[in-house]
JSON list of C-alpha atoms in Angstrom, two decimals:
[
{"chain": "A", "resi": 1, "resn": "UNK", "atom": "CA", "xyz": [1.94, 6.63, 11.30]},
{"chain": "A", "resi": 2, "resn": "UNK", "atom": "CA", "xyz": [-1.87, 6.38, 11.54]},
{"chain": "A", "resi": 3, "resn": "UNK", "atom": "CA", "xyz": [-2.17, 4.39, 8.30]},
{"chain": "A", "resi": 4, "resn": "UNK", "atom": "CA", "xyz": [-0.07, 1.46, 9.55]},
{"chain": "A", "resi": 5, "resn": "UNK", "atom": "CA", "xyz": [-2.27, -1.44, 10.62]},
{"chain": "A", "resi": 6, "resn": "UNK", "atom": "CA", "xyz": [0.16, -4.35, 10.89]},
{"chain": "A", "resi": 7, "resn": "UNK", "atom": "CA", "xyz": [3.82, -4.79, 11.84]},
{"chain": "A", "resi": 8, "resn": "UNK", "atom": "CA", "xyz": [5.60, -8.09, 11.17]},
{"chain": "A", "resi": 9, "resn": "UNK", "atom": "CA", "xyz": [9.00, -8.80, 12.69]},
{"chain": "A", "resi": 10, "resn": "UNK", "atom": "CA", "xyz": [11.09, -11.49, 10.99]},
{"chain": "A", "resi": 11, "resn": "UNK", "atom": "CA", "xyz": [13.57, -13.15, 13.35]},
{"chain": "A", "resi": 12, "resn": "UNK", "atom": "CA", "xyz": [15.84, -16.17, 13.13]},
{"chain": "A", "resi": 13, "resn": "UNK", "atom": "CA", "xyz": [14.53, -17.75, 16.34]},
{"chain": "A", "resi": 14, "resn": "UNK", "atom": "CA", "xyz": [12.08, -17.33, 19.20]},
{"chain": "A", "resi": 15, "resn": "UNK", "atom": "CA", "xyz": [13.79, -15.37, 21.98]},
{"chain": "A", "resi": 16, "resn": "UNK", "atom": "CA", "xyz": [12.83, -13.35, 25.02]},
{"chain": "A", "resi": 17, "resn": "UNK", "atom": "CA", "xyz": [14.12, -10.23, 23.27]},
{"chain": "A", "resi": 18, "resn": "UNK", "atom": "CA", "xyz": [11.72, -10.83, 20.39]},
{"chain": "A", "resi": 19, "resn": "UNK", "atom": "CA", "xyz": [8.76, -11.25, 22.72]},
{"chain": "A", "resi": 20, "resn": "UNK", "atom": "CA", "xyz": [9.75, -8.16, 24.69]},
{"chain": "A", "resi": 21, "resn": "UNK", "atom": "CA", "xyz": [9.90, -6.11, 21.48]},
{"chain": "A", "resi": 22, "resn": "UNK", "atom": "CA", "xyz": [6.48, -7.34, 20.38]},
{"chain": "A", "resi": 23, "resn": "UNK", "atom": "CA", "xyz": [5.01, -6.46, 23.78]},
{"chain": "A", "resi": 24, "resn": "UNK", "atom": "CA", "xyz": [6.57, -3.00, 23.75]},
{"chain": "A", "resi": 25, "resn": "UNK", "atom": "CA", "xyz": [5.29, -2.26, 20.26]},
{"chain": "A", "resi": 26, "resn": "UNK", "atom": "CA", "xyz": [1.80, -3.45, 21.15]},
{"chain": "A", "resi": 27, "resn": "UNK", "atom": "CA", "xyz": [1.81, -1.09, 24.12]},
{"chain": "A", "resi": 28, "resn": "UNK", "atom": "CA", "xyz": [2.72, 2.00, 22.09]},
{"chain": "A", "resi": 29, "resn": "UNK", "atom": "CA", "xyz": [1.01, 1.22, 18.76]},
{"chain": "A", "resi": 30, "resn": "UNK", "atom": "CA", "xyz": [-2.67, 1.36, 19.54]},
{"chain": "A", "resi": 31, "resn": "UNK", "atom": "CA", "xyz": [-4.81, -0.49, 17.01]},
{"chain": "A", "resi": 32, "resn": "UNK", "atom": "CA", "xyz": [-1.80, -2.04, 15.25]},
{"chain": "A", "resi": 33, "resn": "UNK", "atom": "CA", "xyz": [-1.36, -5.81, 14.99]},
{"chain": "A", "resi": 34, "resn": "UNK", "atom": "CA", "xyz": [2.19, -6.88, 15.85]},
{"chain": "A", "resi": 35, "resn": "UNK", "atom": "CA", "xyz": [3.34, -10.42, 15.06]},
{"chain": "A", "resi": 36, "resn": "UNK", "atom": "CA", "xyz": [6.48, -12.36, 14.19]},
{"chain": "A", "resi": 37, "resn": "UNK", "atom": "CA", "xyz": [7.72, -14.80, 11.56]},
{"chain": "A", "resi": 38, "resn": "UNK", "atom": "CA", "xyz": [10.67, -17.11, 12.21]},
{"chain": "A", "resi": 39, "resn": "UNK", "atom": "CA", "xyz": [13.08, -17.55, 9.30]},
{"chain": "A", "resi": 40, "resn": "UNK", "atom": "CA", "xyz": [16.84, -18.08, 9.14]},
{"chain": "A", "resi": 41, "resn": "UNK", "atom": "CA", "xyz": [18.04, -17.09, 5.67]},
{"chain": "A", "resi": 42, "resn": "UNK", "atom": "CA", "xyz": [21.38, -18.73, 6.38]},
{"chain": "A", "resi": 43, "resn": "UNK", "atom": "CA", "xyz": [19.95, -22.16, 7.20]},
{"chain": "A", "resi": 44, "resn": "UNK", "atom": "CA", "xyz": [20.54, -25.11, 4.90]},
{"chain": "A", "resi": 45, "resn": "UNK", "atom": "CA", "xyz": [16.90, -25.12, 3.79]},
{"chain": "A", "resi": 46, "resn": "UNK", "atom": "CA", "xyz": [16.54, -21.37, 3.41]},
{"chain": "A", "resi": 47, "resn": "UNK", "atom": "CA", "xyz": [13.63, -21.11, 0.97]},
{"chain": "A", "resi": 48, "resn": "UNK", "atom": "CA", "xyz": [11.14, -18.43, 1.98]},
{"chain": "A", "resi": 49, "resn": "UNK", "atom": "CA", "xyz": [8.35, -20.06, 4.01]},
{"chain": "A", "resi": 50, "resn": "UNK", "atom": "CA", "xyz": [4.79, -19.44, 2.84]},
{"chain": "A", "resi": 51, "resn": "UNK", "atom": "CA", "xyz": [4.02, -16.89, 5.56]},
{"chain": "A", "resi": 52, "resn": "UNK", "atom": "CA", "xyz": [7.15, -14.88, 4.69]},
{"chain": "A", "resi": 53, "resn": "UNK", "atom": "CA", "xyz": [6.35, -14.94, 0.97]},
{"chain": "A", "resi": 54, "resn": "UNK", "atom": "CA", "xyz": [2.87, -13.65, 1.76]},
{"chain": "A", "resi": 55, "resn": "UNK", "atom": "CA", "xyz": [4.19, -10.94, 4.09]},
{"chain": "A", "resi": 56, "resn": "UNK", "atom": "CA", "xyz": [6.75, -9.68, 1.55]},
{"chain": "A", "resi": 57, "resn": "UNK", "atom": "CA", "xyz": [4.23, -9.74, -1.28]},
{"chain": "A", "resi": 58, "resn": "UNK", "atom": "CA", "xyz": [1.75, -7.69, 0.77]},
{"chain": "A", "resi": 59, "resn": "UNK", "atom": "CA", "xyz": [4.14, -5.25, 2.47]},
{"chain": "A", "resi": 60, "resn": "UNK", "atom": "CA", "xyz": [4.00, -1.52, 1.83]},
{"chain": "A", "resi": 61, "resn": "UNK", "atom": "CA", "xyz": [7.21, -0.87, 3.76]},
{"chain": "A", "resi": 62, "resn": "UNK", "atom": "CA", "xyz": [10.12, -3.29, 4.31]},
{"chain": "A", "resi": 63, "resn": "UNK", "atom": "CA", "xyz": [12.96, -2.39, 6.67]},
{"chain": "A", "resi": 64, "resn": "UNK", "atom": "CA", "xyz": [16.07, -4.57, 6.95]},
{"chain": "A", "resi": 65, "resn": "UNK", "atom": "CA", "xyz": [18.47, -4.17, 9.86]},
{"chain": "A", "resi": 66, "resn": "UNK", "atom": "CA", "xyz": [20.99, -7.02, 9.76]},
{"chain": "A", "resi": 67, "resn": "UNK", "atom": "CA", "xyz": [24.61, -7.64, 8.83]},
{"chain": "A", "resi": 68, "resn": "UNK", "atom": "CA", "xyz": [23.67, -10.61, 6.63]},
{"chain": "A", "resi": 69, "resn": "UNK", "atom": "CA", "xyz": [25.94, -11.71, 3.80]},
{"chain": "A", "resi": 70, "resn": "UNK", "atom": "CA", "xyz": [23.06, -13.44, 1.98]},
{"chain": "A", "resi": 71, "resn": "UNK", "atom": "CA", "xyz": [19.66, -12.04, 0.96]},
{"chain": "A", "resi": 72, "resn": "UNK", "atom": "CA", "xyz": [17.06, -12.17, 3.71]},
{"chain": "A", "resi": 73, "resn": "UNK", "atom": "CA", "xyz": [14.26, -13.10, 1.29]},
{"chain": "A", "resi": 74, "resn": "UNK", "atom": "CA", "xyz": [13.92, -14.02, -2.38]},
{"chain": "A", "resi": 75, "resn": "UNK", "atom": "CA", "xyz": [10.25, -13.17, -2.90]},
{"chain": "A", "resi": 76, "resn": "UNK", "atom": "CA", "xyz": [9.61, -10.21, -5.26]},
{"chain": "A", "resi": 77, "resn": "UNK", "atom": "CA", "xyz": [8.13, -7.19, -3.48]},
{"chain": "A", "resi": 78, "resn": "UNK", "atom": "CA", "xyz": [4.80, -5.68, -4.40]},
{"chain": "A", "resi": 79, "resn": "UNK", "atom": "CA", "xyz": [4.43, -2.26, -5.99]},
{"chain": "A", "resi": 80, "resn": "UNK", "atom": "CA", "xyz": [4.24, 0.33, -4.58]},
{"chain": "A", "resi": 81, "resn": "UNK", "atom": "CA", "xyz": [6.69, -0.47, -1.81]},
{"chain": "A", "resi": 82, "resn": "UNK", "atom": "CA", "xyz": [9.35, 1.39, 0.15]},
{"chain": "A", "resi": 83, "resn": "UNK", "atom": "CA", "xyz": [12.52, -0.60, 0.90]},
{"chain": "A", "resi": 84, "resn": "UNK", "atom": "CA", "xyz": [14.68, 0.78, 3.71]},
{"chain": "A", "resi": 85, "resn": "UNK", "atom": "CA", "xyz": [18.03, -1.00, 4.03]},
{"chain": "A", "resi": 86, "resn": "UNK", "atom": "CA", "xyz": [20.13, 0.06, 7.02]},
{"chain": "A", "resi": 87, "resn": "UNK", "atom": "CA", "xyz": [21.88, -3.15, 8.06]},
{"chain": "A", "resi": 88, "resn": "UNK", "atom": "CA", "xyz": [24.64, -4.09, 5.61]},
{"chain": "A", "resi": 89, "resn": "UNK", "atom": "CA", "xyz": [27.69, -1.85, 5.71]},
{"chain": "A", "resi": 90, "resn": "UNK", "atom": "CA", "xyz": [30.52, -3.83, 4.10]},
{"chain": "A", "resi": 91, "resn": "UNK", "atom": "CA", "xyz": [31.09, -4.76, 0.43]},
{"chain": "A", "resi": 92, "resn": "UNK", "atom": "CA", "xyz": [30.44, -8.48, 1.04]},
{"chain": "A", "resi": 93, "resn": "UNK", "atom": "CA", "xyz": [27.16, -7.95, 2.90]},
{"chain": "A", "resi": 94, "resn": "UNK", "atom": "CA", "xyz": [23.75, -7.99, 1.23]},
{"chain": "A", "resi": 95, "resn": "UNK", "atom": "CA", "xyz": [20.20, -7.99, 2.59]},
{"chain": "A", "resi": 96, "resn": "UNK", "atom": "CA", "xyz": [18.23, -8.20, -0.67]},
{"chain": "A", "resi": 97, "resn": "UNK", "atom": "CA", "xyz": [18.62, -10.07, -3.95]},
{"chain": "A", "resi": 98, "resn": "UNK", "atom": "CA", "xyz": [19.81, -8.40, -7.14]},
{"chain": "A", "resi": 99, "resn": "UNK", "atom": "CA", "xyz": [16.35, -9.14, -8.57]},
{"chain": "A", "resi": 100, "resn": "UNK", "atom": "CA", "xyz": [14.67, -7.04, -5.87]},
{"chain": "A", "resi": 101, "resn": "UNK", "atom": "CA", "xyz": [17.24, -4.29, -6.42]},
{"chain": "A", "resi": 102, "resn": "UNK", "atom": "CA", "xyz": [16.39, -4.43, -10.13]},
{"chain": "A", "resi": 103, "resn": "UNK", "atom": "CA", "xyz": [12.72, -3.84, -9.22]},
{"chain": "A", "resi": 104, "resn": "UNK", "atom": "CA", "xyz": [13.77, -0.61, -7.54]},
{"chain": "A", "resi": 105, "resn": "UNK", "atom": "CA", "xyz": [15.74, 0.36, -10.67]},
{"chain": "A", "resi": 106, "resn": "UNK", "atom": "CA", "xyz": [12.77, -0.08, -13.03]},
{"chain": "A", "resi": 107, "resn": "UNK", "atom": "CA", "xyz": [12.78, 2.50, -15.83]},
{"chain": "A", "resi": 108, "resn": "UNK", "atom": "CA", "xyz": [16.03, 3.95, -14.54]},
{"chain": "A", "resi": 109, "resn": "UNK", "atom": "CA", "xyz": [14.72, 4.95, -11.11]},
{"chain": "A", "resi": 110, "resn": "UNK", "atom": "CA", "xyz": [17.56, 6.07, -8.86]},
{"chain": "A", "resi": 111, "resn": "UNK", "atom": "CA", "xyz": [18.40, 4.41, -5.55]},
{"chain": "A", "resi": 112, "resn": "UNK", "atom": "CA", "xyz": [18.11, 6.91, -2.70]},
{"chain": "A", "resi": 113, "resn": "UNK", "atom": "CA", "xyz": [21.11, 6.94, -0.37]},
{"chain": "A", "resi": 114, "resn": "UNK", "atom": "CA", "xyz": [22.26, 8.90, 2.66]},
{"chain": "A", "resi": 115, "resn": "UNK", "atom": "CA", "xyz": [25.74, 9.36, 1.19]},
{"chain": "A", "resi": 116, "resn": "UNK", "atom": "CA", "xyz": [26.66, 8.46, -2.38]},
{"chain": "A", "resi": 117, "resn": "UNK", "atom": "CA", "xyz": [30.34, 8.22, -1.51]},
{"chain": "A", "resi": 118, "resn": "UNK", "atom": "CA", "xyz": [29.81, 5.94, 1.48]},
{"chain": "A", "resi": 119, "resn": "UNK", "atom": "CA", "xyz": [27.18, 3.69, -0.13]},
{"chain": "A", "resi": 120, "resn": "UNK", "atom": "CA", "xyz": [29.10, 3.14, -3.35]},
{"chain": "A", "resi": 121, "resn": "UNK", "atom": "CA", "xyz": [32.14, 2.22, -1.27]},
{"chain": "A", "resi": 122, "resn": "UNK", "atom": "CA", "xyz": [30.47, 0.11, 1.45]},
{"chain": "A", "resi": 123, "resn": "UNK", "atom": "CA", "xyz": [26.98, -1.09, 0.42]},
{"chain": "A", "resi": 124, "resn": "UNK", "atom": "CA", "xyz": [27.36, -4.66, -0.86]},
{"chain": "A", "resi": 125, "resn": "UNK", "atom": "CA", "xyz": [24.04, -4.68, -2.74]},
{"chain": "A", "resi": 126, "resn": "UNK", "atom": "CA", "xyz": [24.93, -1.57, -4.73]},
{"chain": "A", "resi": 127, "resn": "UNK", "atom": "CA", "xyz": [28.51, -2.66, -5.35]},
{"chain": "A", "resi": 128, "resn": "UNK", "atom": "CA", "xyz": [27.41, -6.09, -6.63]},
{"chain": "A", "resi": 129, "resn": "UNK", "atom": "CA", "xyz": [25.00, -4.36, -9.02]},
{"chain": "A", "resi": 130, "resn": "UNK", "atom": "CA", "xyz": [27.79, -2.16, -10.34]},
{"chain": "A", "resi": 131, "resn": "UNK", "atom": "CA", "xyz": [25.96, 1.07, -9.55]},
{"chain": "A", "resi": 132, "resn": "UNK", "atom": "CA", "xyz": [27.72, 4.42, -9.99]},
{"chain": "A", "resi": 133, "resn": "UNK", "atom": "CA", "xyz": [27.01, 7.99, -8.87]},
{"chain": "A", "resi": 134, "resn": "UNK", "atom": "CA", "xyz": [24.64, 8.46, -11.81]},
{"chain": "A", "resi": 135, "resn": "UNK", "atom": "CA", "xyz": [22.44, 5.64, -10.45]},
{"chain": "A", "resi": 136, "resn": "UNK", "atom": "CA", "xyz": [21.87, 7.12, -6.98]},
{"chain": "A", "resi": 137, "resn": "UNK", "atom": "CA", "xyz": [20.39, 10.26, -5.48]},
{"chain": "A", "resi": 138, "resn": "UNK", "atom": "CA", "xyz": [21.26, 11.47, -2.00]},
{"chain": "A", "resi": 139, "resn": "UNK", "atom": "CA", "xyz": [18.40, 11.95, 0.45]},
{"chain": "A", "resi": 140, "resn": "UNK", "atom": "CA", "xyz": [19.21, 15.65, 0.76]},
{"chain": "A", "resi": 141, "resn": "UNK", "atom": "CA", "xyz": [18.82, 16.06, -3.00]},
{"chain": "A", "resi": 142, "resn": "UNK", "atom": "CA", "xyz": [15.45, 14.30, -2.96]},
{"chain": "A", "resi": 143, "resn": "UNK", "atom": "CA", "xyz": [14.19, 16.45, -0.08]},
{"chain": "A", "resi": 144, "resn": "UNK", "atom": "CA", "xyz": [15.10, 19.49, -2.15]},
{"chain": "A", "resi": 145, "resn": "UNK", "atom": "CA", "xyz": [13.10, 18.28, -5.13]},
{"chain": "A", "resi": 146, "resn": "UNK", "atom": "CA", "xyz": [15.48, 16.09, -7.14]},
{"chain": "A", "resi": 147, "resn": "UNK", "atom": "CA", "xyz": [13.66, 13.66, -9.45]},
{"chain": "A", "resi": 148, "resn": "UNK", "atom": "CA", "xyz": [14.49, 10.00, -8.81]},
{"chain": "A", "resi": 149, "resn": "UNK", "atom": "CA", "xyz": [12.94, 8.93, -12.13]},
{"chain": "A", "resi": 150, "resn": "UNK", "atom": "CA", "xyz": [10.97, 5.79, -12.80]},
{"chain": "A", "resi": 151, "resn": "UNK", "atom": "CA", "xyz": [8.02, 7.54, -14.48]},
{"chain": "A", "resi": 152, "resn": "UNK", "atom": "CA", "xyz": [5.55, 6.21, -11.92]},
{"chain": "A", "resi": 153, "resn": "UNK", "atom": "CA", "xyz": [4.75, 6.65, -8.23]},
{"chain": "A", "resi": 154, "resn": "UNK", "atom": "CA", "xyz": [3.59, 3.02, -8.08]},
{"chain": "A", "resi": 155, "resn": "UNK", "atom": "CA", "xyz": [7.04, 1.50, -8.08]},
{"chain": "A", "resi": 156, "resn": "UNK", "atom": "CA", "xyz": [9.59, 0.21, -5.61]},
{"chain": "A", "resi": 157, "resn": "UNK", "atom": "CA", "xyz": [11.58, 2.94, -3.90]},
{"chain": "A", "resi": 158, "resn": "UNK", "atom": "CA", "xyz": [14.81, 1.92, -2.20]},
{"chain": "A", "resi": 159, "resn": "UNK", "atom": "CA", "xyz": [16.67, 3.89, 0.46]},
{"chain": "A", "resi": 160, "resn": "UNK", "atom": "CA", "xyz": [20.11, 2.66, 1.52]},
{"chain": "A", "resi": 161, "resn": "UNK", "atom": "CA", "xyz": [22.05, 3.86, 4.55]},
{"chain": "A", "resi": 162, "resn": "UNK", "atom": "CA", "xyz": [25.50, 2.67, 5.54]},
{"chain": "A", "resi": 163, "resn": "UNK", "atom": "CA", "xyz": [28.20, 3.91, 7.87]},
{"chain": "A", "resi": 164, "resn": "UNK", "atom": "CA", "xyz": [30.64, 6.74, 7.52]},
{"chain": "A", "resi": 165, "resn": "UNK", "atom": "CA", "xyz": [34.16, 7.20, 8.72]},
{"chain": "A", "resi": 166, "resn": "UNK", "atom": "CA", "xyz": [34.06, 9.50, 11.74]},
{"chain": "A", "resi": 167, "resn": "UNK", "atom": "CA", "xyz": [37.78, 10.19, 11.54]},
{"chain": "A", "resi": 168, "resn": "UNK", "atom": "CA", "xyz": [39.72, 9.95, 8.32]},
{"chain": "A", "resi": 169, "resn": "UNK", "atom": "CA", "xyz": [43.14, 11.04, 7.24]},
{"chain": "A", "resi": 170, "resn": "UNK", "atom": "CA", "xyz": [42.72, 9.87, 3.63]},
{"chain": "A", "resi": 171, "resn": "UNK", "atom": "CA", "xyz": [40.31, 8.00, 1.37]},
{"chain": "A", "resi": 172, "resn": "UNK", "atom": "CA", "xyz": [42.06, 4.71, 2.17]},
{"chain": "A", "resi": 173, "resn": "UNK", "atom": "CA", "xyz": [41.03, 2.34, 4.97]},
{"chain": "A", "resi": 174, "resn": "UNK", "atom": "CA", "xyz": [43.15, 2.21, 8.11]},
{"chain": "A", "resi": 175, "resn": "UNK", "atom": "CA", "xyz": [42.97, -0.19, 11.04]},
{"chain": "A", "resi": 176, "resn": "UNK", "atom": "CA", "xyz": [42.56, 2.69, 13.49]},
{"chain": "A", "resi": 177, "resn": "UNK", "atom": "CA", "xyz": [39.74, 4.39, 11.59]},
{"chain": "A", "resi": 178, "resn": "UNK", "atom": "CA", "xyz": [36.66, 5.21, 13.66]},
{"chain": "A", "resi": 179, "resn": "UNK", "atom": "CA", "xyz": [33.35, 4.28, 12.05]},
{"chain": "A", "resi": 180, "resn": "UNK", "atom": "CA", "xyz": [29.77, 5.14, 12.85]},
{"chain": "A", "resi": 181, "resn": "UNK", "atom": "CA", "xyz": [26.59, 3.66, 11.38]},
{"chain": "A", "resi": 182, "resn": "UNK", "atom": "CA", "xyz": [24.58, 6.20, 9.42]},
{"chain": "A", "resi": 183, "resn": "UNK", "atom": "CA", "xyz": [25.36, 9.80, 8.59]},
{"chain": "A", "resi": 184, "resn": "UNK", "atom": "CA", "xyz": [25.64, 12.17, 11.55]},
{"chain": "A", "resi": 185, "resn": "UNK", "atom": "CA", "xyz": [23.74, 15.00, 9.85]},
{"chain": "A", "resi": 186, "resn": "UNK", "atom": "CA", "xyz": [20.63, 12.78, 9.90]},
{"chain": "A", "resi": 187, "resn": "UNK", "atom": "CA", "xyz": [20.90, 12.44, 13.68]},
{"chain": "A", "resi": 188, "resn": "UNK", "atom": "CA", "xyz": [21.18, 16.22, 14.01]},
{"chain": "A", "resi": 189, "resn": "UNK", "atom": "CA", "xyz": [18.13, 16.78, 11.78]},
{"chain": "A", "resi": 190, "resn": "UNK", "atom": "CA", "xyz": [16.02, 14.26, 13.71]},
{"chain": "A", "resi": 191, "resn": "UNK", "atom": "CA", "xyz": [17.12, 15.71, 17.07]},
{"chain": "A", "resi": 192, "resn": "UNK", "atom": "CA", "xyz": [16.11, 19.18, 15.85]},
{"chain": "A", "resi": 193, "resn": "UNK", "atom": "CA", "xyz": [12.61, 17.93, 14.93]},
{"chain": "A", "resi": 194, "resn": "UNK", "atom": "CA", "xyz": [12.20, 16.16, 18.30]},
{"chain": "A", "resi": 195, "resn": "UNK", "atom": "CA", "xyz": [13.34, 19.26, 20.19]},
{"chain": "A", "resi": 196, "resn": "UNK", "atom": "CA", "xyz": [10.96, 21.50, 18.25]},
{"chain": "A", "resi": 197, "resn": "UNK", "atom": "CA", "xyz": [8.01, 19.17, 18.87]},
{"chain": "A", "resi": 198, "resn": "UNK", "atom": "CA", "xyz": [8.87, 18.93, 22.57]},
{"chain": "A", "resi": 199, "resn": "UNK", "atom": "CA", "xyz": [8.87, 22.71, 22.89]},
{"chain": "A", "resi": 200, "resn": "UNK", "atom": "CA", "xyz": [5.58, 23.02, 20.99]},
{"chain": "A", "resi": 201, "resn": "UNK", "atom": "CA", "xyz": [3.92, 20.42, 23.23]},
{"chain": "A", "resi": 202, "resn": "UNK", "atom": "CA", "xyz": [5.51, 21.54, 26.47]},
{"chain": "A", "resi": 203, "resn": "UNK", "atom": "CA", "xyz": [7.05, 18.17, 27.29]},
{"chain": "A", "resi": 204, "resn": "UNK", "atom": "CA", "xyz": [10.52, 17.04, 28.26]},
{"chain": "A", "resi": 205, "resn": "UNK", "atom": "CA", "xyz": [13.02, 18.10, 30.89]},
{"chain": "A", "resi": 206, "resn": "UNK", "atom": "CA", "xyz": [15.58, 20.88, 30.61]},
{"chain": "A", "resi": 207, "resn": "UNK", "atom": "CA", "xyz": [18.90, 20.03, 32.29]},
{"chain": "A", "resi": 208, "resn": "UNK", "atom": "CA", "xyz": [20.50, 23.32, 33.45]},
{"chain": "A", "resi": 209, "resn": "UNK", "atom": "CA", "xyz": [24.08, 23.80, 32.35]},
{"chain": "A", "resi": 210, "resn": "UNK", "atom": "CA", "xyz": [24.08, 20.82, 29.96]},
{"chain": "A", "resi": 211, "resn": "UNK", "atom": "CA", "xyz": [25.26, 21.43, 26.41]}
]
């Protein structure tokens, strides 16, 4: 992503894992500033600190990757902005406020999802907003030219990914169901791209007899 100039990681506390991640990103992202902001949305005094409000208001891309049951920030996002939510995966979880979700729904713009069935069943933010199948577009549809609406490219675009049931005998939940985060077809598509690029560039190692 040659146009990215700054990456900000928001964490609840200062840890060795956070510092290790920052160091690793600095090593691989040449010319990109990597920094952190400490904020615990679940703390008693959970108002967005000034530096977080500024970061959200200036961000072009926001990715959330937590299992939070309360919104991670309350500051409105700027437009245009891409919101990528991949953390919450149960009906009581939510990573953004309903106000931010409403920004993404401006002028009837659809929410982009990996699986309409899974997201409308598991994604707390979408369930709390009362969204239905007519309010979402699957990523596959968008990649094949489906219009998400909104009448403007300078809006907030939201992509939501949850988990899917890897083994299911019916539409009902069972204690012995096996779940996986994300939709497996996405993993296959990404692996195909990586394999093709590796072959084109002559990199990687072939393991004989492995399939």
